[in-house]
Short mmCIF file of C-alpha atoms in Angstrom, two decimals:
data_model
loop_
_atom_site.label_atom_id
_atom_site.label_comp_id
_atom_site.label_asym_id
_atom_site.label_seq_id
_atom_site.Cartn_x
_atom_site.Cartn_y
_atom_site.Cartn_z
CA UNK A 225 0.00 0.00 0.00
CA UNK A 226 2.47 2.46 1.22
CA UNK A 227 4.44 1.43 -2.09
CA UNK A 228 1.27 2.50 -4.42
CA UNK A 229 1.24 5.83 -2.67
CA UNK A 230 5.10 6.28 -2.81
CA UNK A 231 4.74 6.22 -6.75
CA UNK A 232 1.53 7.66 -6.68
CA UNK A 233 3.41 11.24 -5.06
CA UNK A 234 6.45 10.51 -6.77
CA UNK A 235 4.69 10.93 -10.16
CA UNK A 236 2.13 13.09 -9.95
CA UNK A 237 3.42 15.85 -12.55
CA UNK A 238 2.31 19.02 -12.80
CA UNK A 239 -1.67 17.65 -12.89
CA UNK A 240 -1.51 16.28 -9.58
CA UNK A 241 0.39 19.06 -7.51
CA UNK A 242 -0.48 22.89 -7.60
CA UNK A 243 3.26 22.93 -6.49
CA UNK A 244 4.78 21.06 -8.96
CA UNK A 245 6.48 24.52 -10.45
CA UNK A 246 7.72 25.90 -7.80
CA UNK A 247 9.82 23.16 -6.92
CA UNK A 248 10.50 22.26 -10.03
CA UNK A 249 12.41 25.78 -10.60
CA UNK A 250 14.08 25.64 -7.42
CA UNK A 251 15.30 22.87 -8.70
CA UNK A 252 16.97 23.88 -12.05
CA UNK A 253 17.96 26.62 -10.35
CA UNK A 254 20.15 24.89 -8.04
CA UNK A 255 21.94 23.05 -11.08
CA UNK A 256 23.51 26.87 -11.88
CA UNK A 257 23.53 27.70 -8.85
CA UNK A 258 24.39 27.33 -4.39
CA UNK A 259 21.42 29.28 -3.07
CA UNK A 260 18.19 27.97 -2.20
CA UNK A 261 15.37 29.58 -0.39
CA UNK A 262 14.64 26.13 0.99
CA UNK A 263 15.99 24.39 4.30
CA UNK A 264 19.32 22.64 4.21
CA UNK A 265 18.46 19.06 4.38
CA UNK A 266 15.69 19.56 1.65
CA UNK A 267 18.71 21.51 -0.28
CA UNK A 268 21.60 19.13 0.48
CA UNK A 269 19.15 16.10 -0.79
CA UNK A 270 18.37 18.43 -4.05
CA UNK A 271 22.31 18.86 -4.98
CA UNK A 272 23.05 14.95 -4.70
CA UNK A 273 20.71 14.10 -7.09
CA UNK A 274 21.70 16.71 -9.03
CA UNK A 275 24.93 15.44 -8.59
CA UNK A 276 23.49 12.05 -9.91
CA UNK A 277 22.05 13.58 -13.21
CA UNK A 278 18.63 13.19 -11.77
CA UNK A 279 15.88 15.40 -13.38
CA UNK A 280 13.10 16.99 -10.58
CA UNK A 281 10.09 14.00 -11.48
CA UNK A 282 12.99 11.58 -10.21
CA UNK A 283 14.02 13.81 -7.23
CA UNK A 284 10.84 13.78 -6.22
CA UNK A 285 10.63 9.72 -6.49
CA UNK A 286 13.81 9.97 -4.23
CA UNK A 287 12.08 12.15 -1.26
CA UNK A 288 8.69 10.22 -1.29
CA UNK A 289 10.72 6.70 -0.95
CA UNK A 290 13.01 8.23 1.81
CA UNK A 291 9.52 10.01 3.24
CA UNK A 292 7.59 6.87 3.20
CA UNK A 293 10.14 4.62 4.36
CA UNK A 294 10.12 6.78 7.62
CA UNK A 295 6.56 6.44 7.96
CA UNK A 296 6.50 3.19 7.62
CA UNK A 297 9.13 2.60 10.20
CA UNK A 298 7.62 4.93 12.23
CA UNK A 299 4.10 3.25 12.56
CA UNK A 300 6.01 -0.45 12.69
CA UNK A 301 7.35 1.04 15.79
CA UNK A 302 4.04 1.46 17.21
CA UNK A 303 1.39 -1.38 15.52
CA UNK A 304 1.59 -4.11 13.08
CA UNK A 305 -1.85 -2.02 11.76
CA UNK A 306 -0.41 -0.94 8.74
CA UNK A 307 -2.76 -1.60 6.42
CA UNK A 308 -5.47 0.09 8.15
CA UNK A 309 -3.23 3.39 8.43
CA UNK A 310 -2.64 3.45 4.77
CA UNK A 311 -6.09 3.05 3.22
CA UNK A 312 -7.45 5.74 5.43
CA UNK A 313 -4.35 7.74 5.02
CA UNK A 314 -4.77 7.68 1.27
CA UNK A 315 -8.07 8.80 1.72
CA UNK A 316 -6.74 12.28 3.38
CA UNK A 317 -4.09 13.76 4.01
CA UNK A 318 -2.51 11.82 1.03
CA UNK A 319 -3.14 14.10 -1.40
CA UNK A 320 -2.11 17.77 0.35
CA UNK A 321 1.10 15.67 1.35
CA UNK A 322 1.97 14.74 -2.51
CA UNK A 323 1.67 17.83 -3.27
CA UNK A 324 3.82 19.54 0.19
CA UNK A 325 7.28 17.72 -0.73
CA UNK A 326 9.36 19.31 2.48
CA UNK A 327 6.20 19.09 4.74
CA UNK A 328 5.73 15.74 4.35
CA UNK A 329 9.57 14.69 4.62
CA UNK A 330 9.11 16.76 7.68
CA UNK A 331 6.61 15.08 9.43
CA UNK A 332 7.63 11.58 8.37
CA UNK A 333 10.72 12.34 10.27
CA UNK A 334 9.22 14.14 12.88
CA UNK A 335 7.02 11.02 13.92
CA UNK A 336 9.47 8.49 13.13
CA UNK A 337 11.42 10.59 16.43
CA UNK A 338 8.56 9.98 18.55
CA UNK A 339 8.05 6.67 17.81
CA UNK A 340 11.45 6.35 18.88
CA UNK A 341 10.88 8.10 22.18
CA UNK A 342 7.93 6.45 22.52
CA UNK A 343 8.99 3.02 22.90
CA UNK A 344 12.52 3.52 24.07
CA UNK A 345 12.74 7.18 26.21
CA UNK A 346 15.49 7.78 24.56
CA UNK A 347 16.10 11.33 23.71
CA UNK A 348 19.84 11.22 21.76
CA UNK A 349 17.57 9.46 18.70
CA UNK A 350 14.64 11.30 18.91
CA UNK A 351 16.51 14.94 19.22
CA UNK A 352 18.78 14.31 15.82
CA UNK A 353 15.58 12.99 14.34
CA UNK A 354 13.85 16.28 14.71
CA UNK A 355 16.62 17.86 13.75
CA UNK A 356 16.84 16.30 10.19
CA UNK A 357 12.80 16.72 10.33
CA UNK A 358 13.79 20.23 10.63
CA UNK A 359 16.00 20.49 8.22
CA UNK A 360 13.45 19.86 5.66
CA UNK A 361 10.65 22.23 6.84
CA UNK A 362 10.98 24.63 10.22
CA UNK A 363 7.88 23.21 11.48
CA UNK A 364 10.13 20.16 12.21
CA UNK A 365 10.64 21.95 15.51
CA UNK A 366 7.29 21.79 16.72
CA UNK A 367 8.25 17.78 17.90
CA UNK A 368 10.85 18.91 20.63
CA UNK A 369 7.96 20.67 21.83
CA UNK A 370 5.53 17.21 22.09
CA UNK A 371 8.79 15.52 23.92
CA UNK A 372 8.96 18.33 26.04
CA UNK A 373 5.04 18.32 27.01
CA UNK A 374 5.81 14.62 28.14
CA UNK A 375 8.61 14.91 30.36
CA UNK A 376 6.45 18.28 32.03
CA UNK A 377 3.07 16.98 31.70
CA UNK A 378 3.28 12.94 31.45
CA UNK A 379 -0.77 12.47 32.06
CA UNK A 380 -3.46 14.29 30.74
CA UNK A 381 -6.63 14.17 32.91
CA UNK A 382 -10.15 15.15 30.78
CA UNK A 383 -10.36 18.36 32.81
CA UNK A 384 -6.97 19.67 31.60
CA UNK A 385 -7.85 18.80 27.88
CA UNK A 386 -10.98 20.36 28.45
CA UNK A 387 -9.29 23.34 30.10
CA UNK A 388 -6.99 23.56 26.93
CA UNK A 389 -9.23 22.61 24.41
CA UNK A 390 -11.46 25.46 25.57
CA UNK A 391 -8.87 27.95 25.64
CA UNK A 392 -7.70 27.46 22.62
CA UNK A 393 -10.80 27.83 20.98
CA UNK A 394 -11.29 31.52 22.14
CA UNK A 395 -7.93 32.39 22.00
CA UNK A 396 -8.09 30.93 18.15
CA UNK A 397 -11.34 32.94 17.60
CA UNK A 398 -10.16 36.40 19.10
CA UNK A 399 -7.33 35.89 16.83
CA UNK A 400 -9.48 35.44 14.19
CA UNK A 401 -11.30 38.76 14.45
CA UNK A 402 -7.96 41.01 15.38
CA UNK A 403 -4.80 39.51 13.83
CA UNK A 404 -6.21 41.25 10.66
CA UNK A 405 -5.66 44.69 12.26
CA UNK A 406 -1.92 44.11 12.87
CA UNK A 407 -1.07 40.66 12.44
CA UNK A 408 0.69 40.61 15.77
CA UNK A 409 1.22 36.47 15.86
CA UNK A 410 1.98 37.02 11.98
CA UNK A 411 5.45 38.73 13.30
CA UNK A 412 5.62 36.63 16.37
CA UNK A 413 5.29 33.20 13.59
CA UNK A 414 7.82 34.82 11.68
CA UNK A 415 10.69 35.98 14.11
CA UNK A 416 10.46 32.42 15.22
CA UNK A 417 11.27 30.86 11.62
CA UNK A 418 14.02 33.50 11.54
CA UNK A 419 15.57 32.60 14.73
CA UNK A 420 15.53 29.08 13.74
CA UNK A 421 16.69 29.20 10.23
CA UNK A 422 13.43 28.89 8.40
CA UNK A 423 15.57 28.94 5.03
CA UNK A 424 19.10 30.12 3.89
CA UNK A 425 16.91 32.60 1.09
CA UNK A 426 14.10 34.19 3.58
CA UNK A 427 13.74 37.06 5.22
CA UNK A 428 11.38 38.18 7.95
CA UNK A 429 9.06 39.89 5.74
CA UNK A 430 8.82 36.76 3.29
CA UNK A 431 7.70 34.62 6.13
CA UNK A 432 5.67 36.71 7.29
CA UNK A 433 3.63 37.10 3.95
CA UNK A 434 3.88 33.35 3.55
CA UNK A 435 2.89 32.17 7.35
CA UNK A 436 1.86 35.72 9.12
CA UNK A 437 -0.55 37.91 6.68
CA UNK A 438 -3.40 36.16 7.02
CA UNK A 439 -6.59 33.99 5.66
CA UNK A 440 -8.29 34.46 2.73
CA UNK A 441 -11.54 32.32 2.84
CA UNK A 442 -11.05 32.90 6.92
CA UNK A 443 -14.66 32.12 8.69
CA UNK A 444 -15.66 29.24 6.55
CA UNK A 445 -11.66 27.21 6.68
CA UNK A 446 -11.80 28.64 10.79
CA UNK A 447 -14.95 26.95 11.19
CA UNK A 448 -14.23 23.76 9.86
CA UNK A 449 -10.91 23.76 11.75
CA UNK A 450 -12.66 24.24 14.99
CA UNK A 451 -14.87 21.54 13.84
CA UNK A 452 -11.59 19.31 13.42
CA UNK A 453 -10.62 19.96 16.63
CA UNK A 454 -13.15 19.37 18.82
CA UNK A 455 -13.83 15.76 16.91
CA UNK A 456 -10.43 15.50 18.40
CA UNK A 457 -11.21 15.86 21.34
CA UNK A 458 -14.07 13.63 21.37
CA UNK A 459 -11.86 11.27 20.20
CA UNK A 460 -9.56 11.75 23.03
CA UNK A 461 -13.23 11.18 25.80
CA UNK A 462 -13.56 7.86 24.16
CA UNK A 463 -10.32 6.63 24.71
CA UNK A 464 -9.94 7.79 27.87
CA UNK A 465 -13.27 5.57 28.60
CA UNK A 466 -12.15 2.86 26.98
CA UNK A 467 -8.61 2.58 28.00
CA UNK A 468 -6.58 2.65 30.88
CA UNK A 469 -4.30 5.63 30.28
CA UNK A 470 -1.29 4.99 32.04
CA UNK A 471 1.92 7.16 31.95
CA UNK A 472 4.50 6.10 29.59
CA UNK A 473 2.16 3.64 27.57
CA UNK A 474 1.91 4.38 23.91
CA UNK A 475 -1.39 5.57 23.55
CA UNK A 476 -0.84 8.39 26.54
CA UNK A 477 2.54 9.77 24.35
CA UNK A 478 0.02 10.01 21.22
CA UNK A 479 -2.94 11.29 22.50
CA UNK A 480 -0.54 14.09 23.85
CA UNK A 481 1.01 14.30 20.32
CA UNK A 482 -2.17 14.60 18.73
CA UNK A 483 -3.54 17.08 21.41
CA UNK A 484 -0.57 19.15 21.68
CA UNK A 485 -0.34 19.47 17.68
CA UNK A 486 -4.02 20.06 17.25
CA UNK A 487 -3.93 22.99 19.44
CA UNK A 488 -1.06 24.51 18.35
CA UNK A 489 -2.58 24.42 14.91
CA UNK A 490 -6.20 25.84 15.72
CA UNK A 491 -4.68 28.37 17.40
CA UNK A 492 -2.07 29.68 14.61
CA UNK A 493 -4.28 29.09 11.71
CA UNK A 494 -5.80 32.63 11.94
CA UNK A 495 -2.51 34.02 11.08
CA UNK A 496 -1.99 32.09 7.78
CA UNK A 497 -3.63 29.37 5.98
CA UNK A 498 -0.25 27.90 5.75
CA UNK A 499 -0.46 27.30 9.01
CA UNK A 500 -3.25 24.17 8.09
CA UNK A 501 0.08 21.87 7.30
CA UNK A 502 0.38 21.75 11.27
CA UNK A 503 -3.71 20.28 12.21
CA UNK A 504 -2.84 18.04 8.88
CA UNK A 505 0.42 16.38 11.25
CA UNK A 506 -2.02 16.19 13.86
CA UNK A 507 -4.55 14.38 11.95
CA UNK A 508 -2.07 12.03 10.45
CA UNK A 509 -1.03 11.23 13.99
CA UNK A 510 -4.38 10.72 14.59
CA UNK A 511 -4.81 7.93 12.00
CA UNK A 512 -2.03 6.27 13.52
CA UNK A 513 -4.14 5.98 17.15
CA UNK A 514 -6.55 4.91 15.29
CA UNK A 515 -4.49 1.86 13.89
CA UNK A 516 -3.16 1.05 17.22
CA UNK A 517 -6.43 0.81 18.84
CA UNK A 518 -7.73 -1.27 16.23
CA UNK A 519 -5.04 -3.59 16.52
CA UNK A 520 -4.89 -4.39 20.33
CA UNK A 521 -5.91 -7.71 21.43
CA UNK A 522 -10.00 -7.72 22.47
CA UNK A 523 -8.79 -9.30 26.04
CA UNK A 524 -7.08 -5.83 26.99
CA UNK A 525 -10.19 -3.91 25.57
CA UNK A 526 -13.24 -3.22 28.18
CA UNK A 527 -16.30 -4.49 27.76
CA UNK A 528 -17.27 -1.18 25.85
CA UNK A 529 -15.19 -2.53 22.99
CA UNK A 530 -17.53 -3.36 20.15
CA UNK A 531 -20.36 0.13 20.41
CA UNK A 532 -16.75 1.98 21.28
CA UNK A 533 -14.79 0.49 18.45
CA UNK A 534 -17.77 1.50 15.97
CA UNK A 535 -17.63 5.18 17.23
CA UNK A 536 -14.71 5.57 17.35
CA UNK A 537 -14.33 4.49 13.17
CA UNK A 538 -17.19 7.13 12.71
CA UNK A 539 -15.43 10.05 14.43
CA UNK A 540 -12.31 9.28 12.28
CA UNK A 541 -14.71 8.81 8.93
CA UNK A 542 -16.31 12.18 10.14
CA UNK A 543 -13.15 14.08 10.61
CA UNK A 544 -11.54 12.78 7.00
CA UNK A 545 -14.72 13.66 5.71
CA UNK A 546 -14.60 17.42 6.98
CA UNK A 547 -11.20 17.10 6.25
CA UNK A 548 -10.99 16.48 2.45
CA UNK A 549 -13.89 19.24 2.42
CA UNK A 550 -11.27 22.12 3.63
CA UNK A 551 -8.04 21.93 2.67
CA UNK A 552 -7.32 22.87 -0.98
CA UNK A 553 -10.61 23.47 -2.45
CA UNK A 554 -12.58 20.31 -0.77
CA UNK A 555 -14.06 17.59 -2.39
CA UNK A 556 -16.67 18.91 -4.36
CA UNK A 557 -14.87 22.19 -5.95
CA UNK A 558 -13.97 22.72 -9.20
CA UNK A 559 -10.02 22.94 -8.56
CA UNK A 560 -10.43 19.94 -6.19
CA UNK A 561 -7.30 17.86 -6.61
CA UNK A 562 -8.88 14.94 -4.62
CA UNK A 563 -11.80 14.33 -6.28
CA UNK A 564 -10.34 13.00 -9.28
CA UNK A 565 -8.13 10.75 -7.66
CA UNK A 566 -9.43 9.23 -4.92
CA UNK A 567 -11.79 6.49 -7.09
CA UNK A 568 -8.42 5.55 -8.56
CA UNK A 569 -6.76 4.98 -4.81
CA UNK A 570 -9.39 3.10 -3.32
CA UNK A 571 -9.15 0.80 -6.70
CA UNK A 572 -5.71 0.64 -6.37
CA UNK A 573 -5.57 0.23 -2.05
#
């Protein structure tokens, strides 16, 4: 499966990513040339397959292998689910991740390190993980802050993700209706990525027009979001009924992932529509509960297992189906780029 959707992103051409150009001349570029306005690791995997005579359709053949591969070992780390990750995976956020090269590298990386810490509480692995997450996207970052979380804050109770959940909401809201007026988290977002090396060809005010300005279709993507998010946290009630959420088991590390992630997200979104990439990690992350759940034994499941089991598939149905319906023109628009393909993945899955 994960094969499929390797060549699947690999070859989807100019028809099958809206960003197919713009990588595509950062690419020749670099054949003339040592700057980039991408990261370093994205740029020092770019100049050895230069290097190799490659062309950009093959480049990208060589990040989605190396991207996938990390998945995969990522989620082997966690369940033997696979299959069930994949065919829901392909449903969304495969097709906003084909089309994101460095964001995808990114987060393949970036939950390949907490896997890692995950099952071993290691933190030598995990950190240089990130750090090559990083070095493909920024955003890499964001997964020292979900190790971090854990070693403050190893259990979540209900009334602290309530507490957050909450908070975030209104704080994502206000932001909503006043980061137009000065886009104050705009310039916060962006002296961050500066600080951190967003890219060796960026400046402040390109970040901030890329990350900081603002959203364009802004109540209708902010209310779908916040719909998102709070299916996420329903999510998060009905494991906590179901399962015994101890500290350092796997499903505690996730749900904090996943939490952690998701509010970061609906909180930054008003700033940029860019900023959807980071709920899209979180749903992703998501999946991969989801698979894990599915795939523990029915003796360690409560008695609630079968009515929980089914509404638990629904909530993750419902939020795919919201999902595909807000990021890059939905489902049933015009420019969608996942309505023609998804008949030919499920053939294919």
């Amino acid at each position: 499966g994960m094969g499929c959707l390797t060549i699947l992103a690999g070859n989807a051409g100019t028809l099958g990513s809206v960003d197919y150009g713009t990588y595509s001349r950062g690419y020749t570029a670099l054949s003339y040339s040592d700057t980039s306005q991408f990261e370093w690791g994205y740029t020092l995997l770019e100049k050895w397959t230069i290097s190799l005579g490659m062309d950009y359709d093959q480049f990208r053949l060589v990040i989605f292998s190396i991207s996938f591969l990390m998945l995969f070992l990522a989620i082997k780390n966690i369940t033997n689910n696979i299959a069930n990750f994949v065919w829901l995976f392909a449903i969304f956020p495969f097709i906003n991740e084909a089309n994101q090269v460095r964001n995808f590298a990114m987060m393949s990386f970036g939950i390949l390190a907490l896997s890692y810490y995950m099952v071993r509480h290691k933190i030598l692995i995990p950190m240089l993980l990130i750090i090559v997450s990083a070095s493909f996207h920024s955003l890499g970052y964001l997964f020292i802050l979900i190790i971090a979380f854990n070693k403050l804050i190893p259990t979540l109770s209900m009334r602290s993700l309530s507490v957050f959940g909450v908070s975030g909401f209104f704080l994502s809201l206000f932001l909503l209706l006043f980061n137009g007026l000065n886009g104050l988290i705009g310039k916060i977002i962006a002296k961050i990525f500066v600080v951190i090396g967003r890219s060796d060809g960026s400046n402040a005010t390109t970040i901030f027009n890329a990350y900081g300005s603002g959203t364009a279709s802004s109540t209708k993507t902010m209310l779908s979001f916040i719909f998102i998010f709070i299916l996420m946290i329903i999510y998060l009630v009905i494991v906590n009924k179901e399962f015994s959420i101890e500290k350092g088991s796997k499903i505690s590390f996730l749900i904090e992932a996943v939490f952690l992630i998701g509010l970061i997200g609906i909180v930054v979104l008003p700033a940029s529509i860019q900023n959807q990439r980071i709920l899209r990690n979180a749903i992703t992350i998501l999946l991969i509960v989801h698979s894990y759940l599915k795939s523990v034994k029915i003796s360690e499941r409560t008695s609630l297992n079968t009515n929980g089991y089914i509404f638990r598939t629904v909530i993750i149905l419902l939020i795919l189906v919201v999902s595909i319906n807000t990021f890059d023109g939905g489902y049933f628009s015009d420019t969608s780029l996942i309505q023609p393909t998804i008949k030919y993945l499920l053939q294919i899955l």
